[in-house]
Tab-separated table of C-alpha atoms in Angstrom:
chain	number	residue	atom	x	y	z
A	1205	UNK	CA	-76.636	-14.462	-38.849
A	1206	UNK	CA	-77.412	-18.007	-37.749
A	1207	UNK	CA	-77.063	-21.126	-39.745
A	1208	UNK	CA	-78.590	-24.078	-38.767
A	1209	UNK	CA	-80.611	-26.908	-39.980
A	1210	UNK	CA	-83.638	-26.561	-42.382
A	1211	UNK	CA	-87.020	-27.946	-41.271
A	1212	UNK	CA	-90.092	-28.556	-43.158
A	1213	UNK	CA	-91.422	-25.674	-42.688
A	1214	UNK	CA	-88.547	-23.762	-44.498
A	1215	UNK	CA	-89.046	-25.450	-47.847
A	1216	UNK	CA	-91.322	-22.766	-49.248
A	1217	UNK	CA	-88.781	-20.131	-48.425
A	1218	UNK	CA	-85.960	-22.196	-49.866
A	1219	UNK	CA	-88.330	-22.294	-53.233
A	1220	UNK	CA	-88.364	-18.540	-53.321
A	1221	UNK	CA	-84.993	-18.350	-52.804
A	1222	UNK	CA	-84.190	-21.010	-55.758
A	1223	UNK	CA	-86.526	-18.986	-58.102
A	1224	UNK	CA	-84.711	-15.966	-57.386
A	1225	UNK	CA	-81.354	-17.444	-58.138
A	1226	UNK	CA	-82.093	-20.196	-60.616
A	1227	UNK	CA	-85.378	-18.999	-61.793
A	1228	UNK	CA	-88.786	-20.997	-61.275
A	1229	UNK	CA	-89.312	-24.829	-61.383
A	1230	UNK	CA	-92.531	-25.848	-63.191
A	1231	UNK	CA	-95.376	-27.541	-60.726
A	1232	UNK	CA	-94.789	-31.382	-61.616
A	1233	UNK	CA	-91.227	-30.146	-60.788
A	1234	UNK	CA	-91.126	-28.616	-57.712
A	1235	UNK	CA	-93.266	-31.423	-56.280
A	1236	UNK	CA	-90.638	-33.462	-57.712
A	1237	UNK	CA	-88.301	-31.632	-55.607
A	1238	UNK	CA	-90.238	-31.686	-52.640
A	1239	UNK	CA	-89.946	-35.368	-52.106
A	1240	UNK	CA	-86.111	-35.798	-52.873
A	1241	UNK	CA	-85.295	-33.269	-50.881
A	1242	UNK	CA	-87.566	-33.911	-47.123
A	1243	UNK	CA	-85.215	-37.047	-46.851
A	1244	UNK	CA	-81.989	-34.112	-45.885
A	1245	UNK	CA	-83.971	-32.409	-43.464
A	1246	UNK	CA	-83.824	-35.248	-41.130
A	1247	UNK	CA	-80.551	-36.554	-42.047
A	1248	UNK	CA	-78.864	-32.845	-41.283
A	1249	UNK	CA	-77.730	-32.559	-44.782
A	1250	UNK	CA	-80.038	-29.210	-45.100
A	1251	UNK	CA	-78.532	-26.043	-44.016
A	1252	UNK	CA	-80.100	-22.770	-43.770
A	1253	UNK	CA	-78.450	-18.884	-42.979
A	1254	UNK	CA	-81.176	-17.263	-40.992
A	1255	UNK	CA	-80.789	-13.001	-39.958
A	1256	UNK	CA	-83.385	-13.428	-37.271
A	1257	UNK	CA	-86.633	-15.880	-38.753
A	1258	UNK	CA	-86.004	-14.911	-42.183
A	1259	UNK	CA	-83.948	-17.552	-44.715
A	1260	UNK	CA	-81.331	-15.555	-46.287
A	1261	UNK	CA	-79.981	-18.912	-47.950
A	1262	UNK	CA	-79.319	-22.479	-48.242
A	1263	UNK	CA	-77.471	-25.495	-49.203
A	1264	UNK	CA	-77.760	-28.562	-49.474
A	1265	UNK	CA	-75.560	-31.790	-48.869
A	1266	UNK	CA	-76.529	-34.857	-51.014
A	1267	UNK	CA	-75.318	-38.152	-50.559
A	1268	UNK	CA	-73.820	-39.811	-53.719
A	1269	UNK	CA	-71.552	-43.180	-54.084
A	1270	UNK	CA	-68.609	-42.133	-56.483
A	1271	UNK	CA	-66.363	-44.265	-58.249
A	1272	UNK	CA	-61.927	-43.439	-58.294
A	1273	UNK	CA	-60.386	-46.503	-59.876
A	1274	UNK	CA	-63.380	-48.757	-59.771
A	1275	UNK	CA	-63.448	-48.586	-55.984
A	1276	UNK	CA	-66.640	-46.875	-54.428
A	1277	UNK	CA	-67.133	-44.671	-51.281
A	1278	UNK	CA	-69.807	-42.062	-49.916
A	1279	UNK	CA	-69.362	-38.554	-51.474
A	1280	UNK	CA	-71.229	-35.106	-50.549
A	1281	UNK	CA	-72.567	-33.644	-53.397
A	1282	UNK	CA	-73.147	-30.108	-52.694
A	1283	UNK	CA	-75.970	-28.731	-54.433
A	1284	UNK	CA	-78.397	-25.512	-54.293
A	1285	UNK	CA	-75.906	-22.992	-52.587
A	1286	UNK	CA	-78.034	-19.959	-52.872
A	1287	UNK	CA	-78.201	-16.628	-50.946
A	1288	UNK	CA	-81.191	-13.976	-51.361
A	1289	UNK	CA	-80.168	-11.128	-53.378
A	1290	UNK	CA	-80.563	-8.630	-51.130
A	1291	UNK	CA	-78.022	-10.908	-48.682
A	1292	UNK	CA	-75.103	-10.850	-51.287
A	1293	UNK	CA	-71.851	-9.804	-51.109
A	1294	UNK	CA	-71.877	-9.659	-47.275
A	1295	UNK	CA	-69.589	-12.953	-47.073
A	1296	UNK	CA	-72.513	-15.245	-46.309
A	1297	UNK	CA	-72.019	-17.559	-49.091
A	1298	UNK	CA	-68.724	-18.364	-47.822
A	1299	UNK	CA	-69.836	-19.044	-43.915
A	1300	UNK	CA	-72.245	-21.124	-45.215
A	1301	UNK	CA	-70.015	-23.023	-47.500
A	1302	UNK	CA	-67.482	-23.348	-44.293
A	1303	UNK	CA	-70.177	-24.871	-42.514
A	1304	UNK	CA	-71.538	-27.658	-45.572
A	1305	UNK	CA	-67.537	-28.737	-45.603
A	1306	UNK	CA	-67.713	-28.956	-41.551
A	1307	UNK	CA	-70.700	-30.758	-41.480
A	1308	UNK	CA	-70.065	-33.349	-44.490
A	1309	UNK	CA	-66.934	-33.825	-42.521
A	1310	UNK	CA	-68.825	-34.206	-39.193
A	1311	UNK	CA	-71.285	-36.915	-41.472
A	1312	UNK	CA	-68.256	-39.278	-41.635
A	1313	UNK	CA	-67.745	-38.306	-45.805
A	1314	UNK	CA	-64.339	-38.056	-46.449
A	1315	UNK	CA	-64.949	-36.897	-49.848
A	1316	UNK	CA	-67.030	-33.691	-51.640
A	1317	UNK	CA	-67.918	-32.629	-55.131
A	1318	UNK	CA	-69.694	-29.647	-56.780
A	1319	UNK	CA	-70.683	-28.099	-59.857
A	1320	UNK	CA	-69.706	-24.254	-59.454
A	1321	UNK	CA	-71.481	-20.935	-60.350
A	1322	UNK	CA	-68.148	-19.183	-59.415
A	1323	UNK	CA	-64.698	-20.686	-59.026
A	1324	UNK	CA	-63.385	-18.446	-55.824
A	1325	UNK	CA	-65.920	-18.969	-53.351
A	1326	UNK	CA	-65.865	-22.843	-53.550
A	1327	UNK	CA	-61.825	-22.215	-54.022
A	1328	UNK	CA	-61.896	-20.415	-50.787
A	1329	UNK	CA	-63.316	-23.675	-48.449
A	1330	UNK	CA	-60.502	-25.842	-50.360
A	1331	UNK	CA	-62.397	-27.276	-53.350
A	1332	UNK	CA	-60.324	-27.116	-56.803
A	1333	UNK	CA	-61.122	-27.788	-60.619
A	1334	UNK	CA	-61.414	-31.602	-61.380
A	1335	UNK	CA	-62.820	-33.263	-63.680
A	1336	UNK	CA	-66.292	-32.487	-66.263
A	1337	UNK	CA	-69.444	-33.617	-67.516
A	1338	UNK	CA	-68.705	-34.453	-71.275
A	1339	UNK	CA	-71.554	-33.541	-73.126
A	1340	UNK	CA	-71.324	-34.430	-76.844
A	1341	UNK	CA	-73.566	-33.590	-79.647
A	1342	UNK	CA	-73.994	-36.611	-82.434
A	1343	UNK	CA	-75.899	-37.281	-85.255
A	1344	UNK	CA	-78.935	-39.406	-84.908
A	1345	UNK	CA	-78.095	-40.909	-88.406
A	1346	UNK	CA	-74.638	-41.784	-87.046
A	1347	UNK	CA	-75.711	-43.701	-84.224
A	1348	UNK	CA	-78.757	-45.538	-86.028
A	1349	UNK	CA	-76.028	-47.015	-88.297
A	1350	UNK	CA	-74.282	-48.827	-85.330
A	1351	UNK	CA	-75.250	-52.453	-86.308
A	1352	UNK	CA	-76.108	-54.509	-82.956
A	1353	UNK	CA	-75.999	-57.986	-82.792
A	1354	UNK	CA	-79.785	-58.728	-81.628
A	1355	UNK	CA	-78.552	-60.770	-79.162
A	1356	UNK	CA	-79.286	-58.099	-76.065
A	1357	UNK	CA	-82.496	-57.615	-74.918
A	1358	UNK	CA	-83.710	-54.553	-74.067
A	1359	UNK	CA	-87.013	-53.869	-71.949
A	1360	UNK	CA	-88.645	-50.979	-70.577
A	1361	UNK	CA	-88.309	-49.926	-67.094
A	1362	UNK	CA	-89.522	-48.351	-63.762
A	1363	UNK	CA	-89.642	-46.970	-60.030
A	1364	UNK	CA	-89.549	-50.201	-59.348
A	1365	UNK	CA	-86.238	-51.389	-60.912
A	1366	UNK	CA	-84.122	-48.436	-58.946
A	1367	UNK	CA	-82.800	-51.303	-57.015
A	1368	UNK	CA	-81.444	-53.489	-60.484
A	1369	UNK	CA	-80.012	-49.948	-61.731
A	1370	UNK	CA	-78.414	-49.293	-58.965
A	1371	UNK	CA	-76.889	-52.656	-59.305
A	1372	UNK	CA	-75.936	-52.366	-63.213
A	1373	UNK	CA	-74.123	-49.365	-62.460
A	1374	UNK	CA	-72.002	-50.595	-59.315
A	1375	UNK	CA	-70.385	-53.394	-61.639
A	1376	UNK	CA	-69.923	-51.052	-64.577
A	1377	UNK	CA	-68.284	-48.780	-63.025
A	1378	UNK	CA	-66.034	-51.038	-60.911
A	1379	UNK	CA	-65.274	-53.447	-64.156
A	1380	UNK	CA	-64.348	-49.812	-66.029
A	1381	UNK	CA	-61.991	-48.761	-62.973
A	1382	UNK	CA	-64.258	-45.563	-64.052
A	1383	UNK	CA	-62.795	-42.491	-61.828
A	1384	UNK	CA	-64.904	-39.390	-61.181
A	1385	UNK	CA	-68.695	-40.907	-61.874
A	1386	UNK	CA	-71.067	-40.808	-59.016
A	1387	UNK	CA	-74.455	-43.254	-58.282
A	1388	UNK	CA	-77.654	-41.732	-57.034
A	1389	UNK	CA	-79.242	-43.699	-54.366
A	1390	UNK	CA	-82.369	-46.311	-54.954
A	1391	UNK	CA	-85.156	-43.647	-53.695
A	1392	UNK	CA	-84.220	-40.967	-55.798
A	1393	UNK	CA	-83.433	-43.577	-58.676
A	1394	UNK	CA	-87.313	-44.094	-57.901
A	1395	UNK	CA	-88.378	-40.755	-58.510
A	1396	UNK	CA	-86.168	-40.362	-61.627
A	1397	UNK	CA	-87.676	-43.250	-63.422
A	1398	UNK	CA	-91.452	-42.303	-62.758
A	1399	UNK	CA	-91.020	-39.148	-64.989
A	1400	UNK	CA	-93.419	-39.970	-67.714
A	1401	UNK	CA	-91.767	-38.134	-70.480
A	1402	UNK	CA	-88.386	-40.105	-70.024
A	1403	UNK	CA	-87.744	-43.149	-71.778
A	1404	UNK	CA	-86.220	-45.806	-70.005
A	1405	UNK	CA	-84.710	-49.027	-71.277
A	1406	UNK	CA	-82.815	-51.697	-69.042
A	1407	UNK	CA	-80.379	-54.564	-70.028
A	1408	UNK	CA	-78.621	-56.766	-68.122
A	1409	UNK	CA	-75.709	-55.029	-68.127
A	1410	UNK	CA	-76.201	-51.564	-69.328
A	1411	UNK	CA	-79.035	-48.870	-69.589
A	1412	UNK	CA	-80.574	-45.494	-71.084
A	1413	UNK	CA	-82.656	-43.032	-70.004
A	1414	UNK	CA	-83.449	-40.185	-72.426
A	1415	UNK	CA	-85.789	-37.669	-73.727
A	1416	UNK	CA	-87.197	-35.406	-76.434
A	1417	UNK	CA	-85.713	-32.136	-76.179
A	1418	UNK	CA	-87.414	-30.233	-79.252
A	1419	UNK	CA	-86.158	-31.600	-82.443
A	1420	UNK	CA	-83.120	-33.247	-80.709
A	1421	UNK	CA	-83.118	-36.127	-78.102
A	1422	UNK	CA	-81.278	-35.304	-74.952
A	1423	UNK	CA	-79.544	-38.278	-73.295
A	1424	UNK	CA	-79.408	-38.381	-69.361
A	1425	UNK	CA	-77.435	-41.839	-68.913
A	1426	UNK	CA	-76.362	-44.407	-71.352
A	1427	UNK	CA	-74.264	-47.056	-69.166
A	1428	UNK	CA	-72.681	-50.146	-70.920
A	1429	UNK	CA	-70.681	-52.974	-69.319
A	1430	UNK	CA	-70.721	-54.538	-72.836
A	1431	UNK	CA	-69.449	-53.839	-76.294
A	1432	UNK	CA	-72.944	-55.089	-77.419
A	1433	UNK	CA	-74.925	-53.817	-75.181
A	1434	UNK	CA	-73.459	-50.517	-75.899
A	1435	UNK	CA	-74.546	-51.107	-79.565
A	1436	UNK	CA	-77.759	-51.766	-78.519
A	1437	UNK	CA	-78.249	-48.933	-77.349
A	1438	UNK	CA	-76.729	-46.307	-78.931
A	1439	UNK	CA	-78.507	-48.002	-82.206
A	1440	UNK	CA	-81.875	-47.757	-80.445
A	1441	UNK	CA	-81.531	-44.031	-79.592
A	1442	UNK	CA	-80.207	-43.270	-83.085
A	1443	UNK	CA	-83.413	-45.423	-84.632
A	1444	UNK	CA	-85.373	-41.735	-84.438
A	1445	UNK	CA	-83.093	-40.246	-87.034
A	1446	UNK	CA	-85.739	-40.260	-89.376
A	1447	UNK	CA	-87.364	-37.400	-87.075
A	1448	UNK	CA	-84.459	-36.126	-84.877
A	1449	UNK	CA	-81.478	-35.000	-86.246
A	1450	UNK	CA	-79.106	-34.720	-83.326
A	1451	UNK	CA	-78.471	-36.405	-79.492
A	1452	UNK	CA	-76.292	-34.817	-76.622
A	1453	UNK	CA	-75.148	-37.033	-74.461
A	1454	UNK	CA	-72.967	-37.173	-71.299
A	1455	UNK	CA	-70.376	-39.423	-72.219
A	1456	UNK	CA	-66.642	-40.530	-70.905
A	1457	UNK	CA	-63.654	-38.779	-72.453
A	1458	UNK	CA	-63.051	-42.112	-73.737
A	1459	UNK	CA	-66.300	-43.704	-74.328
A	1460	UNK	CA	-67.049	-46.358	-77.178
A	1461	UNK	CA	-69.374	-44.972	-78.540
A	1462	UNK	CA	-66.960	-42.331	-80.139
A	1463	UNK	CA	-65.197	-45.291	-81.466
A	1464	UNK	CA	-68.133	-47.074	-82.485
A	1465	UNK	CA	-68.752	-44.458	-85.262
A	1466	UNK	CA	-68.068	-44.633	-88.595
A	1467	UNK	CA	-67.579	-41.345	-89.635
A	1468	UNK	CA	-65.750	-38.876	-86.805
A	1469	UNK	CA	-64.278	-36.085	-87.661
A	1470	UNK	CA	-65.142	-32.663	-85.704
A	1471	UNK	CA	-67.213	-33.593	-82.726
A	1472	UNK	CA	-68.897	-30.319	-80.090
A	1473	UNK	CA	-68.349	-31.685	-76.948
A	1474	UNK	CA	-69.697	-28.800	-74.154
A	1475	UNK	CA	-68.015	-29.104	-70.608
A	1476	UNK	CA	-69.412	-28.735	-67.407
A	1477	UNK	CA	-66.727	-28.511	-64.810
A	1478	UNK	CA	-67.059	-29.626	-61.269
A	1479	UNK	CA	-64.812	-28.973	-58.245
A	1480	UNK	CA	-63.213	-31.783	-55.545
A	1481	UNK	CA	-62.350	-31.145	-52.103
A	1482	UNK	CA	-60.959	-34.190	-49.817
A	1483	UNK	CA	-62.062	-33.699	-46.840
A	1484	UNK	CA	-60.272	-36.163	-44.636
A	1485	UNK	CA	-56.941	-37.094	-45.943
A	1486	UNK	CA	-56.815	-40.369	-44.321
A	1487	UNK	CA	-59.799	-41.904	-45.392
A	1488	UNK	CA	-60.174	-40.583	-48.804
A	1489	UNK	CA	-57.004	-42.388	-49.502
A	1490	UNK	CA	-57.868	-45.328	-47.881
A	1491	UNK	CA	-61.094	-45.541	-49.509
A	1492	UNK	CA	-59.961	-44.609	-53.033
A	1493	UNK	CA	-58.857	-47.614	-55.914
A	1494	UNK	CA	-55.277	-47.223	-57.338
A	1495	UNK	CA	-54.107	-49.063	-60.136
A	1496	UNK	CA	-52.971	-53.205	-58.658
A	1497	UNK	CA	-49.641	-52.995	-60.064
A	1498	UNK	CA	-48.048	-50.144	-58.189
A	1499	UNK	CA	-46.215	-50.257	-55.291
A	1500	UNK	CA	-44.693	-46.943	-54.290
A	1501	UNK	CA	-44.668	-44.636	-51.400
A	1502	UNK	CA	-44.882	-40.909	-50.412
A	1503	UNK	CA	-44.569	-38.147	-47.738
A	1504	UNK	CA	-47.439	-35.667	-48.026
A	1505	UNK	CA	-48.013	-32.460	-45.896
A	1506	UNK	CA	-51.560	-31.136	-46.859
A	1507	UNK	CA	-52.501	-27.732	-45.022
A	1508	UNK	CA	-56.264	-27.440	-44.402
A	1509	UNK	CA	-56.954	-24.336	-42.601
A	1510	UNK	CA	-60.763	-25.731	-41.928
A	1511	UNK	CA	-60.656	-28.697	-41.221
A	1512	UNK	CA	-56.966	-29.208	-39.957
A	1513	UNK	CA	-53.929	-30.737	-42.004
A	1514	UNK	CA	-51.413	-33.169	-41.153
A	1515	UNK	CA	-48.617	-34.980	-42.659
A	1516	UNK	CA	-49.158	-38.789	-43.953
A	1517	UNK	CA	-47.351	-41.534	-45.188
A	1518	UNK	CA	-48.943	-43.373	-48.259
A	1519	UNK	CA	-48.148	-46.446	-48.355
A	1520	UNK	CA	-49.244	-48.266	-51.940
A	1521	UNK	CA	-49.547	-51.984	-53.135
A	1522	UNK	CA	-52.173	-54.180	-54.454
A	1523	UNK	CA	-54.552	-51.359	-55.324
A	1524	UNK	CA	-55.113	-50.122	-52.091
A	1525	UNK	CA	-53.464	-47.521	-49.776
A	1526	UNK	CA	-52.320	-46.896	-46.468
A	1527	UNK	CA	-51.939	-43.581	-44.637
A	1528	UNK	CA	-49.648	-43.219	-41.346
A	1529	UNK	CA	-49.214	-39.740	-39.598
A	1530	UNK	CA	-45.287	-38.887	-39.321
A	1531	UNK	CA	-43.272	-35.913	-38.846
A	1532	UNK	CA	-41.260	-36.001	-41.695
A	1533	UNK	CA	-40.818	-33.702	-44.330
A	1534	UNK	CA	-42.072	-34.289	-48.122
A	1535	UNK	CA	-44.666	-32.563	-50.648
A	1536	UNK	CA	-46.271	-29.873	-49.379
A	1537	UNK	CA	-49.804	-29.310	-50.662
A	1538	UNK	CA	-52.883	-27.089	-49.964
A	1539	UNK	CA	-55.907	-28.647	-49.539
A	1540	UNK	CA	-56.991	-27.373	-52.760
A	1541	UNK	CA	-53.961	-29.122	-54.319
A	1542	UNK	CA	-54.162	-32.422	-52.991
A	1543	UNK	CA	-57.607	-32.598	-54.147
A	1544	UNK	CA	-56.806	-31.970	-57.496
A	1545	UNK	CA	-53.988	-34.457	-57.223
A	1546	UNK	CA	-56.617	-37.234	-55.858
A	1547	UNK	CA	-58.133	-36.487	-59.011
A	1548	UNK	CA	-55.309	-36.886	-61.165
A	1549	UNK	CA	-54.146	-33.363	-61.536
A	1550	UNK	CA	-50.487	-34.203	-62.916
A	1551	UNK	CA	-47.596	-32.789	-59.705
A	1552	UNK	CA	-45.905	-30.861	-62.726
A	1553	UNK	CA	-49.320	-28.813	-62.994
A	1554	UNK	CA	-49.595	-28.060	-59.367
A	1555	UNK	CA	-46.075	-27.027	-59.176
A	1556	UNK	CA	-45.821	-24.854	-61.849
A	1557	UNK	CA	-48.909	-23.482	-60.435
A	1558	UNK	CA	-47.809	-22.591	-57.310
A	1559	UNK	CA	-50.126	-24.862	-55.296
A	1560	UNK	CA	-47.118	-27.852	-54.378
A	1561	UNK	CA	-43.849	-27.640	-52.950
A	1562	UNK	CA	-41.186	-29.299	-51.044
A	1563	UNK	CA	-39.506	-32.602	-51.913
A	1564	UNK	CA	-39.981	-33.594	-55.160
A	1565	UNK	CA	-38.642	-36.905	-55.260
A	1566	UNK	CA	-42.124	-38.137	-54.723
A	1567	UNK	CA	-43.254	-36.538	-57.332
A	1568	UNK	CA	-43.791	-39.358	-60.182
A	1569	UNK	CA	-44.729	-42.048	-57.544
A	1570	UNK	CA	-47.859	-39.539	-56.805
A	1571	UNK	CA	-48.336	-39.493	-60.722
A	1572	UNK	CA	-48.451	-43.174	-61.019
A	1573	UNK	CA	-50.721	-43.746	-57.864
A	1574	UNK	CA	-53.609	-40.769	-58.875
A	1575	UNK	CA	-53.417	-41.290	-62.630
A	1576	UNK	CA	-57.202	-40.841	-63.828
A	1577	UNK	CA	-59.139	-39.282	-66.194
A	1578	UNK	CA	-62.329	-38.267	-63.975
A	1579	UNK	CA	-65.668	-37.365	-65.597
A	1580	UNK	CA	-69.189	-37.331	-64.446
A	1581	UNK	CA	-72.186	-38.741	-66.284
A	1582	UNK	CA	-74.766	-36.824	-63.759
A	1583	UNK	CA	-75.063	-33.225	-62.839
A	1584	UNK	CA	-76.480	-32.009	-59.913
């Protein structure tokens, strides 16, 4: 079995092999799906397990911006891990999973997140549970009562304002210290916003894109930077009560709009839970945001059998940190473990868990430094 980068020419096998595992994408779709994905196949972030010249399966590495403490850096999204049926349980899923996490590594991202169809493969390559897509379910007639100001104006958008969302969204997220979220880039923003049966509003600093999904409306983004802005919209997608009755939305654990209610009581909030791996220990600390009022060190040991562990010193102060190789001892964490600690995973949970060990006077320092409450917005 070989596994090496797709070309062009594989796409229509890759289709079959999506159909078989996801089931089939509709025409408009699969064009759709065409176009985002050529840009990978020149990039390397396309990888295909061949036995001989026939695709047994795929994945695919996509390149996201995501946000930990308001600080951005370059993230593989790993998407479309699929193996022919016939090719199952033969351990290909997970030497094609080794390579993705070698080559995102070998693309200079120090980060990767997924959204998993099974927990122990991805565990197996050193990705653990992290955070979730928050999908709530609300009543149109409770969101058409939120009572805007009129001061924000709203106006339809495009392809052509990718480049203006993009924006909106890097100073949201950064003004939120938002942890977990992730930012397509502009040319897939540009196919996103020429679906026609999307609607698509823009303010200054916020906007929605959503849809009719049978009697309901299904949100795909609502992103605020404002109080009223976030009234403005929310009110706007509510103003179809009088036809839908409810709206899911992706939202934050925390988002205003749960406090913008006036009547909440029992809320069905569905999860969908994606996985974390760091995959350079150096960088991803150096590139993550940490809260500008802690100053604290630690010693961490973090075992990678992949991609090769190390011990660090972590140096933080004014919302940054610093990471020194020593050869002293301190926490000792699997990959798997300091990835969930990146993300906030308390050090009490990952000892009693098994996954952390060693000195634990570092212990509420690490705490302190990783707090976060990471969520997504997006799937993928």
């Amino acid at each position: 079995m070989e596994i090496r980068d797709l070309t062009p020419e594989d796409l229509d096998d890759v289709l079959d092999i999506r159909k078989r595992s996801f089931g089939p994408l509709a025409a408009g779709d699969a064009d759709r799906w065409r176009q985002a994905v050529f840009p990978a196949l020149g990039e390397g972030r396309y990888l295909g397990a061949f036995d001989g010249s026939r695709l047994a399966g795929a994945a695919r590495l996509r390149q996201f911006t995501q946000w930990w403490h308001g600080k951005p850096q370059p993230m593989a999204g790993i998407q479309g891990v699929t193996i022919n049926p016939e090719d199952r349980g033969r351990g290909l899923g997970t030497r094609l999973m080794r390579a993705v996490v070698e080559r995102a590594a070998a693309l200079g991202d120090a980060v990767s997140a997924l959204y998993p169809a099974t927990t122990p493969l991805y565990r197996s390559v050193g990705y653990e549970h992290a955070g979730a897509q928050h999908n709530v379910t609300l009543p149109a007639e409770a969101l058409r009562q939120i009572r805007p100001s009129g001061q924000v104006k709203l106006r339809r958008m495009g392809p052509g304002d990718a480049a203006e969302l993009v924006s909106v969204l890097h100073r949201v997220h950064a003004a939120a210290r938002s942890s977990g979220p992730v930012t397509w880039d502009e040319g897939t923003w540009s196919l996103w916003l020429g679906i026609e049966d999307d609607f698509l509003y823009l303010a200054e600093d916020g906007f929605v894109v959503y849809r009719w999904r049978g009697d309901d409306l299904l949100v795909d983004n609502l992103v605020a930077g404002s109080g009223e802005t976030a009234r403005a919209l929310w009110s706007m997608v509510g103003s179809a009560s009088s036809i839908a009755r409810n709206v899911v939305a992706p939202v934050a654990p925390d988002d205003p709009v749960l406090w913008l209610l006036r009547e909440r009581s029992k809320e069905e909030v569905k999860q969908a839970r994606w996985m974390f791996r760091v995959l350079d220990v150096a960088a991803a600390v150096e590139r993550r945001g940490y809260p500008a009022h802690v100053t604290c060190d630690a010693v961490v040991t973090v075992e990678d059998p992949l991609l090769g562990g190390g011990t660090w010193r972590l140096e933080f102060a004014g919302g940054s940190c610093a990471a020194t190789a020593v050869s002293e001892p301190g926490v000792v964490l699997s990959v798997n473990a300091f990835s969930a600690l990146y993300a906030g995973v308390p050090t009490a949970t990952l000892r009693m868990s098994g996954l952390m060990s060693g000195d634990e006077r570092y212990d509420e320092a690490l705490d302190t430094a990783f707090a976060a409450k990471p969520y997504m917005l997006d799937s993928f």
